[in-house]
């Protein structure tokens, strides 16, 4: 396995394989199989910035991905090379993703909102050799970003551009896709590069709870396993039509079951450029979408918009909600207003995943986040001392299994804390389990803000704020938000005599070039922080403080310091 990654112990790997939980398939094999069985069936619908509307059959998809694989090889990319993939939901993402996986190169799943602070670090940390960007998206110039990334990421050899102009020193993807390669095309040539299914397929990024984002190495075996079981639980079949409107690079849209699951089953994926109801609902009607997924905020927006619009969404069979707790109220609305099934999902980039089953009793679907995906998943629910609590009691969830990584990439020291000696990943989520095995997520004890499904590491933002010359100490905490669930609030202690307005903090952080969603959305300047018994900053008290303040201000539309 790639140096810096932690393989599963061989006895577990053998068990997973013996039970066919791991099928020893690569994603190249998965695409080939669907192209063989469903050659003329539509696999992908989306809008490319260069080609306009694209409708690819499985045959087309395979040809495009294979062509790109050969082009990447010609350009010198090799197995285990890391390539940062920072594209929105456009067809080019899918071609590049499968092209890289086929030759064993590793796509690093970055999201469009990531900026220099994140991409620069990830490029250096992974030693990325390539970087794939749109030229522009949502008014942001990624060509400029790539220039900045290049200045410190010395391994970076190629910048590939999907759409618009590809200036000197970059490569236009459309040209790679269009260049005929008939002479070099014998499929056997690619077979030589078929990776070992136990090798790293994809690098995901953790939401990050301690400082910088951690890199999550998923193998072909574990990632195929995740999409296969998820697809089974949600009922994907060859005629299913999956709408991906959350970022396609995120685990939820990619492999739970997502694009991977759709390709695994020979289903169709429809890419929506954004999750706005104005984009999503017409697509659902036009494409007769049967499955969609989203975080609660997205689902709530769709439902609210449906009340106003006239869309026929009767084709939808299941809406999968996750990334944040789906409230019982929202869950009921989905089932009543859409007449479809809700599936609750709980999971994480590290690979652990639970979901409700479609035939579960109503109260399980509405109230719980379901049970683990595979028969080989093991969980512990533990108290603060790491001791398992009795069934039904609340504790921190630790998990291991055929989809859960055994360690982050190049993070030996952090891994010692993040995993227990038996290889269980400490999720930091507080859950309880019922007799049927269903988990209910009750909170978390990790230092993270979940902004409508987008995760913010408090420590990362604090690390930047503390660099402000006026700031003596800072603590970033979650504050409740009716739409997004949570937003982040920065508490500051300033040097004596100093003052700070919210705008000043915002400008300071923007200059650090972090993703916009990580910016605090409220500032509280205080004289001192509440402390725990161990004299640490009590974030629990700060969270309560801001929640109380917000509750008191309810009804007052102009919140001080809010944006
Ligand atoms: P990510 O790795 O970005 O997918 O974030 C994973 C984290 O999101 C989990 O560890 C949870 O804290 C949170 N999360 C995911 N799904 C749910 C859910 N259904 N309910 C509550 N929290 C969730």
Coordinates of C-alpha atoms and ligand atoms in Angstrom, one line a residue, residues 207 250 321-326 345-350 369 427 429 441 444 446 448 450 453 455, ligand 1:
X207 CA -13.9 17.8 7.9
X250 CA -18.1 14.4 -1.2
X321 CA -30.9 12.8 4.1
X322 CA -27.6 13.1 6.0
X323 CA -24.5 15.1 6.9
X324 CA -26.6 16.7 9.7
X325 CA -29.4 15.3 11.7
X326 CA -32.7 15.2 9.8
X345 CA -27.9 8.5 6.6
X346 CA -25.1 9.1 9.1
X347 CA -21.6 8.8 8.1
X348 CA -18.2 10.4 7.6
X349 CA -15.4 10.7 5.2
X350 CA -13.4 8.2 7.2
X369 CA -30.0 7.4 11.8
X427 CA -15.7 9.3 15.5
X429 CA -20.0 11.7 17.6
X441 CA -26.9 10.8 16.9
X444 CA -20.6 15.3 19.4
X446 CA -15.2 17.0 18.7
X448 CA -16.1 21.1 14.9
X450 CA -21.3 21.6 11.1
X453 CA -23.2 19.8 6.3
X455 CA -17.6 21.0 8.4
Ligands
LIG1 P1 -18.0 14.4 6.8 O1 -16.7 13.6 7.0 O2 -17.8 15.7 6.2 O3 -19.0 13.6 6.1 O4 -18.6 14.7 8.2 C1 -18.9 13.7 9.1 C2 -19.6 14.2 10.3 O5 -20.8 14.8 10.0 C3 -20.0 13.1 11.3 O6 -18.9 12.7 12.1 C4 -21.1 13.8 12.1 O7 -20.5 14.6 13.1 C5 -21.8 14.6 11.1 N1 -22.9 13.9 10.5 C6 -23.0 13.2 9.4 N2 -24.3 12.7 9.2 C7 -25.0 13.1 10.3 C8 -26.4 12.9 10.7 N3 -27.2 12.2 10.0 N4 -26.7 13.4 11.9 C9 -25.9 14.1 12.6 N5 -24.6 14.3 12.3 C10 -24.1 13.8 11.1

